[in-house]
mmCIF file of C-alpha atoms in Angstrom:
data_model
loop_
_atom_site.group_PDB
_atom_site.id
_atom_site.type_symbol
_atom_site.label_atom_id
_atom_site.label_comp_id
_atom_site.label_asym_id
_atom_site.label_seq_id
_atom_site.Cartn_x
_atom_site.Cartn_y
_atom_site.Cartn_z
ATOM 1 C CA UNK A 12 80.401 -50.609 -68.782
ATOM 2 C CA UNK A 13 79.529 -46.996 -68.044
ATOM 3 C CA UNK A 14 76.089 -47.463 -69.559
ATOM 4 C CA UNK A 15 75.450 -50.448 -67.293
ATOM 5 C CA UNK A 16 76.554 -48.478 -64.278
ATOM 6 C CA UNK A 17 74.280 -45.544 -65.220
ATOM 7 C CA UNK A 18 71.381 -47.930 -65.820
ATOM 8 C CA UNK A 19 71.929 -49.535 -62.416
ATOM 9 C CA UNK A 20 72.011 -46.117 -60.773
ATOM 10 C CA UNK A 21 68.718 -45.116 -62.408
ATOM 11 C CA UNK A 22 67.073 -48.356 -61.237
ATOM 12 C CA UNK A 23 68.371 -47.816 -57.708
ATOM 13 C CA UNK A 24 67.021 -44.248 -57.663
ATOM 14 C CA UNK A 25 63.632 -45.382 -58.953
ATOM 15 C CA UNK A 26 63.528 -48.106 -56.343
ATOM 16 C CA UNK A 27 64.406 -45.584 -53.596
ATOM 17 C CA UNK A 28 61.705 -43.179 -54.780
ATOM 18 C CA UNK A 29 59.188 -45.984 -54.814
ATOM 19 C CA UNK A 30 60.079 -47.021 -51.241
ATOM 20 C CA UNK A 31 59.901 -43.417 -50.120
ATOM 21 C CA UNK A 32 56.444 -43.020 -51.701
ATOM 22 C CA UNK A 33 55.199 -46.172 -49.997
ATOM 23 C CA UNK A 34 56.594 -44.885 -46.701
ATOM 24 C CA UNK A 35 54.816 -41.557 -47.090
ATOM 25 C CA UNK A 36 51.573 -43.250 -47.994
ATOM 26 C CA UNK A 37 51.472 -45.420 -44.888
ATOM 27 C CA UNK A 38 52.654 -42.581 -42.651
ATOM 28 C CA UNK A 39 49.884 -40.262 -43.852
ATOM 29 C CA UNK A 40 47.374 -43.091 -43.571
ATOM 30 C CA UNK A 41 48.287 -43.659 -39.945
ATOM 31 C CA UNK A 42 48.137 -39.933 -39.254
ATOM 32 C CA UNK A 43 44.711 -39.661 -40.826
ATOM 33 C CA UNK A 44 43.568 -42.694 -38.909
ATOM 34 C CA UNK A 45 44.782 -41.169 -35.652
ATOM 35 C CA UNK A 46 43.104 -37.852 -36.372
ATOM 36 C CA UNK A 47 39.884 -39.603 -37.296
ATOM 37 C CA UNK A 48 39.932 -41.601 -34.084
ATOM 38 C CA UNK A 49 40.621 -38.478 -32.079
ATOM 39 C CA UNK A 50 37.743 -36.656 -33.725
ATOM 40 C CA UNK A 51 35.433 -39.525 -32.881
ATOM 41 C CA UNK A 52 36.411 -39.284 -29.209
ATOM 42 C CA UNK A 53 36.613 -35.502 -28.797
ATOM 43 C CA UNK A 54 33.770 -33.088 -29.594
ATOM 44 C CA UNK A 55 34.869 -29.971 -31.446
ATOM 45 C CA UNK A 56 34.726 -26.697 -29.519
ATOM 46 C CA UNK A 57 31.240 -25.268 -29.325
ATOM 47 C CA UNK A 58 29.498 -28.561 -30.008
ATOM 48 C CA UNK A 59 28.252 -29.196 -26.460
ATOM 49 C CA UNK A 60 24.546 -29.915 -26.263
ATOM 50 C CA UNK A 61 22.347 -27.123 -24.984
ATOM 51 C CA UNK A 62 22.027 -27.338 -21.199
ATOM 52 C CA UNK A 63 18.673 -26.550 -19.599
ATOM 53 C CA UNK A 64 18.869 -23.374 -17.515
ATOM 54 C CA UNK A 65 18.518 -25.290 -14.252
ATOM 55 C CA UNK A 66 20.666 -28.319 -15.070
ATOM 56 C CA UNK A 67 24.115 -29.003 -13.689
ATOM 57 C CA UNK A 68 26.928 -29.439 -16.188
ATOM 58 C CA UNK A 69 29.126 -31.554 -13.927
ATOM 59 C CA UNK A 70 31.849 -28.954 -13.639
ATOM 60 C CA UNK A 71 32.809 -27.558 -10.275
ATOM 61 C CA UNK A 72 31.239 -24.161 -9.636
ATOM 62 C CA UNK A 73 32.536 -21.407 -7.383
ATOM 63 C CA UNK A 74 30.337 -20.416 -4.427
ATOM 64 C CA UNK A 75 27.783 -17.727 -5.143
ATOM 65 C CA UNK A 76 28.746 -14.275 -3.818
ATOM 66 C CA UNK A 77 27.343 -13.086 -0.488
ATOM 67 C CA UNK A 78 25.654 -10.217 -2.316
ATOM 68 C CA UNK A 79 23.911 -11.449 -5.488
ATOM 69 C CA UNK A 80 24.943 -9.236 -8.423
ATOM 70 C CA UNK A 81 21.578 -8.909 -10.195
ATOM 71 C CA UNK A 82 19.348 -7.578 -7.427
ATOM 72 C CA UNK A 83 17.092 -4.670 -8.354
ATOM 73 C CA UNK A 84 16.357 -3.199 -4.933
ATOM 74 C CA UNK A 85 12.937 -1.590 -4.589
ATOM 75 C CA UNK A 86 10.219 -3.467 -6.512
ATOM 76 C CA UNK A 87 6.895 -2.416 -7.971
ATOM 77 C CA UNK A 88 4.197 -4.767 -6.677
ATOM 78 C CA UNK A 89 0.497 -4.592 -7.542
ATOM 79 C CA UNK A 90 -2.371 -7.043 -7.124
ATOM 80 C CA UNK A 91 -4.945 -5.494 -9.469
ATOM 81 C CA UNK A 92 -3.908 -7.665 -12.411
ATOM 82 C CA UNK A 93 -5.861 -10.911 -12.696
ATOM 83 C CA UNK A 94 -3.146 -13.578 -12.796
ATOM 84 C CA UNK A 95 -3.700 -17.262 -13.465
ATOM 85 C CA UNK A 96 -1.290 -20.088 -12.763
ATOM 86 C CA UNK A 97 -0.703 -20.389 -16.486
ATOM 87 C CA UNK A 98 0.239 -16.720 -16.622
ATOM 88 C CA UNK A 99 2.813 -17.353 -13.930
ATOM 89 C CA UNK A 100 4.113 -20.488 -15.676
ATOM 90 C CA UNK A 101 4.609 -18.462 -18.841
ATOM 91 C CA UNK A 102 6.366 -15.771 -16.827
ATOM 92 C CA UNK A 103 8.891 -17.875 -14.885
ATOM 93 C CA UNK A 104 8.295 -21.511 -15.817
ATOM 94 C CA UNK A 105 11.114 -22.033 -18.369
ATOM 95 C CA UNK A 106 13.701 -21.508 -15.637
ATOM 96 C CA UNK A 107 12.160 -23.952 -13.157
ATOM 97 C CA UNK A 108 12.214 -27.671 -12.620
ATOM 98 C CA UNK A 109 9.108 -29.616 -11.673
ATOM 99 C CA UNK A 110 8.018 -29.000 -8.105
ATOM 100 C CA UNK A 111 9.038 -25.338 -8.045
ATOM 101 C CA UNK A 112 12.738 -26.203 -7.898
ATOM 102 C CA UNK A 113 15.579 -23.960 -9.005
ATOM 103 C CA UNK A 114 19.318 -23.655 -8.595
ATOM 104 C CA UNK A 115 21.725 -21.164 -10.166
ATOM 105 C CA UNK A 116 23.921 -22.374 -13.016
ATOM 106 C CA UNK A 117 26.725 -19.808 -12.791
ATOM 107 C CA UNK A 118 27.675 -20.488 -9.164
ATOM 108 C CA UNK A 119 27.074 -22.898 -6.276
ATOM 109 C CA UNK A 120 24.411 -21.712 -3.820
ATOM 110 C CA UNK A 121 25.630 -21.599 -0.240
ATOM 111 C CA UNK A 122 22.312 -22.747 1.198
ATOM 112 C CA UNK A 123 19.542 -25.107 0.207
ATOM 113 C CA UNK A 124 16.279 -23.345 0.998
ATOM 114 C CA UNK A 125 12.803 -24.810 1.374
ATOM 115 C CA UNK A 126 10.183 -22.063 1.099
ATOM 116 C CA UNK A 127 7.104 -23.261 2.953
ATOM 117 C CA UNK A 128 3.679 -21.672 2.477
ATOM 118 C CA UNK A 129 0.806 -22.775 4.766
ATOM 119 C CA UNK A 130 -2.364 -22.695 2.713
ATOM 120 C CA UNK A 131 -6.104 -23.163 2.408
ATOM 121 C CA UNK A 132 -8.533 -21.642 -0.112
ATOM 122 C CA UNK A 133 -6.263 -18.763 -1.188
ATOM 123 C CA UNK A 134 -5.593 -19.559 -4.850
ATOM 124 C CA UNK A 135 -5.744 -15.959 -6.063
ATOM 125 C CA UNK A 136 -3.211 -14.910 -3.452
ATOM 126 C CA UNK A 137 -0.956 -17.811 -4.332
ATOM 127 C CA UNK A 138 -0.880 -16.745 -7.989
ATOM 128 C CA UNK A 139 0.320 -13.262 -7.037
ATOM 129 C CA UNK A 140 2.835 -14.662 -4.564
ATOM 130 C CA UNK A 141 4.354 -17.052 -7.107
ATOM 131 C CA UNK A 142 4.467 -14.357 -9.786
ATOM 132 C CA UNK A 143 6.628 -12.091 -7.644
ATOM 133 C CA UNK A 144 8.575 -14.508 -5.452
ATOM 134 C CA UNK A 145 10.069 -16.845 -8.040
ATOM 135 C CA UNK A 146 11.973 -14.057 -9.863
ATOM 136 C CA UNK A 147 13.161 -12.654 -6.522
ATOM 137 C CA UNK A 148 14.424 -16.034 -5.323
ATOM 138 C CA UNK A 149 16.178 -16.642 -8.649
ATOM 139 C CA UNK A 150 17.956 -13.288 -8.542
ATOM 140 C CA UNK A 151 19.052 -14.124 -5.008
ATOM 141 C CA UNK A 152 20.839 -17.180 -6.458
ATOM 142 C CA UNK A 153 19.184 -19.667 -4.128
ATOM 143 C CA UNK A 154 19.029 -23.418 -4.477
ATOM 144 C CA UNK A 155 15.388 -23.601 -3.477
ATOM 145 C CA UNK A 156 12.056 -25.374 -3.669
ATOM 146 C CA UNK A 157 8.550 -24.061 -2.990
ATOM 147 C CA UNK A 158 6.215 -26.198 -0.889
ATOM 148 C CA UNK A 159 2.559 -25.224 -0.528
ATOM 149 C CA UNK A 160 1.099 -27.146 2.408
ATOM 150 C CA UNK A 161 -2.650 -27.325 1.980
ATOM 151 C CA UNK A 162 -4.918 -28.188 4.915
ATOM 152 C CA UNK A 163 -7.613 -30.568 3.720
ATOM 153 C CA UNK A 164 -11.261 -30.141 4.728
ATOM 154 C CA UNK A 165 -13.076 -27.382 6.614
ATOM 155 C CA UNK A 166 -11.872 -28.084 10.141
ATOM 156 C CA UNK A 167 -10.241 -25.514 12.388
ATOM 157 C CA UNK A 168 -7.126 -24.120 10.700
ATOM 158 C CA UNK A 169 -3.693 -24.854 12.181
ATOM 159 C CA UNK A 170 -1.019 -22.764 10.502
ATOM 160 C CA UNK A 171 1.841 -23.801 12.781
ATOM 161 C CA UNK A 172 1.198 -27.492 12.262
ATOM 162 C CA UNK A 173 1.196 -26.961 8.500
ATOM 163 C CA UNK A 174 4.629 -25.342 8.795
ATOM 164 C CA UNK A 175 5.930 -28.325 10.776
ATOM 165 C CA UNK A 176 4.543 -30.597 8.078
ATOM 166 C CA UNK A 177 6.276 -28.513 5.404
ATOM 167 C CA UNK A 178 9.586 -28.911 7.226
ATOM 168 C CA UNK A 179 9.062 -32.664 7.470
ATOM 169 C CA UNK A 180 7.846 -33.260 3.903
ATOM 170 C CA UNK A 181 10.468 -31.089 2.203
ATOM 171 C CA UNK A 182 13.279 -33.000 3.900
ATOM 172 C CA UNK A 183 11.963 -36.205 2.361
ATOM 173 C CA UNK A 184 12.876 -34.806 -1.066
ATOM 174 C CA UNK A 185 16.130 -32.897 -0.586
ATOM 175 C CA UNK A 186 18.732 -32.107 2.066
ATOM 176 C CA UNK A 187 17.540 -28.573 2.762
ATOM 177 C CA UNK A 188 19.418 -26.713 5.481
ATOM 178 C CA UNK A 189 17.365 -23.501 5.572
ATOM 179 C CA UNK A 190 13.599 -23.048 5.895
ATOM 180 C CA UNK A 191 11.666 -19.900 5.034
ATOM 181 C CA UNK A 192 8.070 -19.850 6.279
ATOM 182 C CA UNK A 193 5.867 -17.359 4.439
ATOM 183 C CA UNK A 194 2.255 -16.250 4.630
ATOM 184 C CA UNK A 195 0.738 -16.447 1.158
ATOM 185 C CA UNK A 196 -0.469 -12.832 1.316
ATOM 186 C CA UNK A 197 2.937 -11.190 1.908
ATOM 187 C CA UNK A 198 5.129 -10.065 -0.994
ATOM 188 C CA UNK A 199 8.485 -8.294 -0.469
ATOM 189 C CA UNK A 200 8.984 -4.794 -1.828
ATOM 190 C CA UNK A 201 12.766 -5.099 -2.006
ATOM 191 C CA UNK A 202 14.727 -8.075 -3.359
ATOM 192 C CA UNK A 203 17.732 -7.183 -1.182
ATOM 193 C CA UNK A 204 15.771 -8.793 1.653
ATOM 194 C CA UNK A 205 17.461 -12.165 1.306
ATOM 195 C CA UNK A 206 15.427 -15.359 1.748
ATOM 196 C CA UNK A 207 18.220 -17.241 3.436
ATOM 197 C CA UNK A 208 19.267 -18.226 6.934
ATOM 198 C CA UNK A 209 21.597 -16.338 9.241
ATOM 199 C CA UNK A 210 23.508 -16.987 12.447
ATOM 200 C CA UNK A 211 20.347 -16.073 14.347
ATOM 201 C CA UNK A 212 16.689 -16.697 13.462
ATOM 202 C CA UNK A 213 15.563 -14.164 10.860
ATOM 203 C CA UNK A 214 12.329 -12.171 10.820
ATOM 204 C CA UNK A 215 12.014 -10.903 7.239
ATOM 205 C CA UNK A 216 8.634 -9.109 7.136
ATOM 206 C CA UNK A 217 9.695 -6.210 9.335
ATOM 207 C CA UNK A 218 7.624 -3.405 7.818
ATOM 208 C CA UNK A 219 4.218 -4.337 6.359
ATOM 209 C CA UNK A 220 2.008 -1.748 4.652
ATOM 210 C CA UNK A 221 -0.992 -2.883 6.739
ATOM 211 C CA UNK A 222 0.854 -1.653 9.841
ATOM 212 C CA UNK A 223 2.111 1.550 8.169
ATOM 213 C CA UNK A 224 5.513 -0.073 7.671
ATOM 214 C CA UNK A 225 6.134 -0.137 11.432
ATOM 215 C CA UNK A 226 7.099 -3.223 13.428
ATOM 216 C CA UNK A 227 4.103 -3.751 15.775
ATOM 217 C CA UNK A 228 6.215 -5.058 18.682
ATOM 218 C CA UNK A 229 9.810 -6.063 19.302
ATOM 219 C CA UNK A 230 9.291 -9.799 19.820
ATOM 220 C CA UNK A 231 7.171 -10.363 16.696
ATOM 221 C CA UNK A 232 8.241 -13.434 14.723
ATOM 222 C CA UNK A 233 5.458 -13.967 12.196
ATOM 223 C CA UNK A 234 4.599 -13.305 8.567
ATOM 224 C CA UNK A 235 7.841 -14.305 6.843
ATOM 225 C CA UNK A 236 10.606 -15.943 8.872
ATOM 226 C CA UNK A 237 13.749 -17.975 8.249
ATOM 227 C CA UNK A 238 15.244 -20.703 10.429
ATOM 228 C CA UNK A 239 18.174 -22.976 9.749
ATOM 229 C CA UNK A 240 17.589 -26.669 10.251
ATOM 230 C CA UNK A 241 19.668 -26.556 13.417
ATOM 231 C CA UNK A 242 17.736 -23.585 14.818
ATOM 232 C CA UNK A 243 14.391 -25.195 14.002
ATOM 233 C CA UNK A 244 15.262 -28.478 15.690
ATOM 234 C CA UNK A 245 16.765 -26.706 18.693
ATOM 235 C CA UNK A 246 13.304 -25.362 19.588
ATOM 236 C CA UNK A 247 11.444 -28.521 18.497
ATOM 237 C CA UNK A 248 9.766 -26.648 15.654
ATOM 238 C CA UNK A 249 6.403 -24.944 16.047
ATOM 239 C CA UNK A 250 3.700 -25.926 18.480
ATOM 240 C CA UNK A 251 1.076 -28.250 17.003
ATOM 241 C CA UNK A 252 -1.678 -27.109 19.368
ATOM 242 C CA UNK A 253 -2.553 -23.563 18.258
ATOM 243 C CA UNK A 254 -5.890 -24.092 16.511
ATOM 244 C CA UNK A 255 -7.470 -21.045 14.896
ATOM 245 C CA UNK A 256 -5.954 -17.608 14.434
ATOM 246 C CA UNK A 257 -3.117 -16.190 16.489
ATOM 247 C CA UNK A 258 -0.507 -17.148 19.034
ATOM 248 C CA UNK A 259 1.722 -19.565 17.120
ATOM 249 C CA UNK A 260 4.215 -16.884 16.049
ATOM 250 C CA UNK A 261 4.540 -15.509 19.594
ATOM 251 C CA UNK A 262 4.980 -19.055 20.863
ATOM 252 C CA UNK A 263 7.874 -19.531 18.413
ATOM 253 C CA UNK A 264 9.383 -16.225 19.526
ATOM 254 C CA UNK A 265 9.347 -17.466 23.110
ATOM 255 C CA UNK A 266 10.858 -20.808 22.115
ATOM 256 C CA UNK A 267 13.759 -19.023 20.465
ATOM 257 C CA UNK A 268 14.295 -16.871 23.533
ATOM 258 C CA UNK A 269 14.194 -19.883 25.880
ATOM 259 C CA UNK A 270 16.938 -21.517 23.804
ATOM 260 C CA UNK A 271 19.148 -18.447 23.959
ATOM 261 C CA UNK A 272 18.596 -17.209 20.410
ATOM 262 C CA UNK A 273 17.981 -13.608 19.351
ATOM 263 C CA UNK A 274 15.759 -12.517 16.448
ATOM 264 C CA UNK A 275 17.639 -10.737 13.639
ATOM 265 C CA UNK A 276 16.022 -8.466 11.070
ATOM 266 C CA UNK A 277 16.804 -6.442 7.952
ATOM 267 C CA UNK A 278 16.380 -2.681 8.230
ATOM 268 C CA UNK A 279 12.897 -1.180 7.960
ATOM 269 C CA UNK A 280 13.451 -0.123 4.339
ATOM 270 C CA UNK A 281 14.790 -3.420 3.001
ATOM 271 C CA UNK A 282 12.234 -5.339 5.063
ATOM 272 C CA UNK A 283 9.140 -3.717 3.544
ATOM 273 C CA UNK A 284 6.210 -5.897 2.434
ATOM 274 C CA UNK A 285 2.892 -5.471 0.724
ATOM 275 C CA UNK A 286 -0.044 -7.498 2.016
ATOM 276 C CA UNK A 287 -2.873 -8.712 -0.203
ATOM 277 C CA UNK A 288 -6.088 -7.439 1.338
ATOM 278 C CA UNK A 289 -8.582 -10.118 2.307
ATOM 279 C CA UNK A 290 -11.157 -11.139 4.851
ATOM 280 C CA UNK A 291 -10.223 -13.612 7.538
ATOM 281 C CA UNK A 292 -10.699 -17.186 6.413
ATOM 282 C CA UNK A 293 -13.639 -19.201 7.641
ATOM 283 C CA UNK A 294 -12.793 -21.743 10.353
ATOM 284 C CA UNK A 295 -9.884 -19.518 11.408
ATOM 285 C CA UNK A 296 -11.449 -17.549 14.233
ATOM 286 C CA UNK A 297 -9.180 -16.239 17.001
ATOM 287 C CA UNK A 298 -8.047 -18.951 19.367
ATOM 288 C CA UNK A 299 -9.624 -18.155 22.765
ATOM 289 C CA UNK A 300 -6.938 -20.204 24.540
ATOM 290 C CA UNK A 301 -3.900 -18.564 22.968
ATOM 291 C CA UNK A 302 -3.029 -16.302 25.917
ATOM 292 C CA UNK A 303 -3.064 -19.199 28.354
ATOM 293 C CA UNK A 304 -1.060 -21.361 25.996
ATOM 294 C CA UNK A 305 1.594 -18.653 25.617
ATOM 295 C CA UNK A 306 2.117 -18.758 29.381
ATOM 296 C CA UNK A 307 2.921 -22.460 29.059
ATOM 297 C CA UNK A 308 5.457 -22.348 26.229
ATOM 298 C CA UNK A 309 8.480 -23.184 28.379
ATOM 299 C CA UNK A 310 6.665 -26.131 29.950
ATOM 300 C CA UNK A 311 5.397 -27.611 26.691
ATOM 301 C CA UNK A 312 8.040 -26.905 24.047
ATOM 302 C CA UNK A 313 10.040 -30.092 24.605
ATOM 303 C CA UNK A 314 7.021 -32.322 24.036
ATOM 304 C CA UNK A 315 4.858 -30.235 21.686
ATOM 305 C CA UNK A 316 6.476 -29.752 18.296
ATOM 306 C CA UNK A 317 8.188 -31.617 15.492
ATOM 307 C CA UNK A 318 8.706 -34.638 17.763
ATOM 308 C CA UNK A 319 4.959 -34.977 18.401
ATOM 309 C CA UNK A 320 3.760 -34.178 14.883
ATOM 310 C CA UNK A 321 0.979 -36.390 13.528
ATOM 311 C CA UNK A 322 -0.795 -36.025 10.198
ATOM 312 C CA UNK A 323 -1.571 -37.931 7.030
ATOM 313 C CA UNK A 324 -0.776 -36.950 3.455
ATOM 314 C CA UNK A 325 -3.780 -36.981 1.129
ATOM 315 C CA UNK A 326 -2.001 -35.999 -2.074
ATOM 316 C CA UNK A 327 1.291 -34.646 -3.367
ATOM 317 C CA UNK A 328 0.983 -32.793 -6.660
ATOM 318 C CA UNK A 329 3.984 -31.547 -8.600
ATOM 319 C CA UNK A 330 3.416 -28.377 -10.568
ATOM 320 C CA UNK A 331 6.127 -26.507 -12.413
ATOM 321 C CA UNK A 332 5.731 -23.687 -9.872
ATOM 322 C CA UNK A 333 5.463 -25.609 -6.580
ATOM 323 C CA UNK A 334 4.999 -28.871 -4.762
ATOM 324 C CA UNK A 335 1.418 -28.925 -3.467
ATOM 325 C CA UNK A 336 1.000 -31.184 -0.437
ATOM 326 C CA UNK A 337 -2.558 -31.738 0.783
ATOM 327 C CA UNK A 338 -2.688 -33.046 4.348
ATOM 328 C CA UNK A 339 -5.152 -34.080 7.018
ATOM 329 C CA UNK A 340 -4.014 -32.328 10.196
ATOM 330 C CA UNK A 341 -6.561 -34.240 12.323
ATOM 331 C CA UNK A 342 -8.123 -30.989 13.417
ATOM 332 C CA UNK A 343 -9.456 -30.547 16.925
ATOM 333 C CA UNK A 344 -10.142 -27.357 18.808
ATOM 334 C CA UNK A 345 -7.652 -26.443 21.512
#
């Protein structure tokens, strides 16, 4: 009887061990299955794909600081080196998107800046300008694009109209809210001179080496300037009727004054520029009517400007360094 009882007990224990083993097997199987499924859905730490320097990762970024942290201050600028576009692409290209577009990846830029360069037959100057300006604009943590507005043909040059066209064409691509207008022969000597917009219209090229680093006159608003979209529209943009050299910047200065705005500037050290020496372009002789036209600014500014702009686009070419827009400005003397 005792043997039977002991035998029964052994069988019961074996049966219990077997059930427990089966239980463990299925429990571990489910756990492994769950872990496997989780691993299929979740990438391990450090396995994110490499993000291009100018791509957005989808995460929310903090605003960029008012004072960019990587500015260098005074810059060494020289134009003796023969630079090609390919040289410049090799220098700054890996950080850019097609069309000369860039945005910082470590913070959210506070402004979206279109840098507009009126242009004709100045390729050597453009190479120098791009070589120096792209690194400056990147260090300033701008969300920006460079637009070179090229006047087609050999007709009388109209710089102001090209700048209006740059404003118009850039807005077709992106919701820019700040516009920097720059001569192609002016390079800043200090990257603390920020290419952004302020509460008042900004004159950036305060002290140019050609003028011994002295502001020629108090109302000057030419060379390199910055206007917010609101400021630009408030004065109806630039005049379209200054053909040839001179007058359009003084006309803009008057427009700003007539609309109650005051020109702001950096100090004469931060606002230093170096100009590329050159002869005046052909078909850009001084406008003999500019003095008379400047006396009529108040009368004409509501009807002569961005609201009366007419032109036709011949070609838009996207380079890594810029967007090159060739236009017919329908040139006539006046």
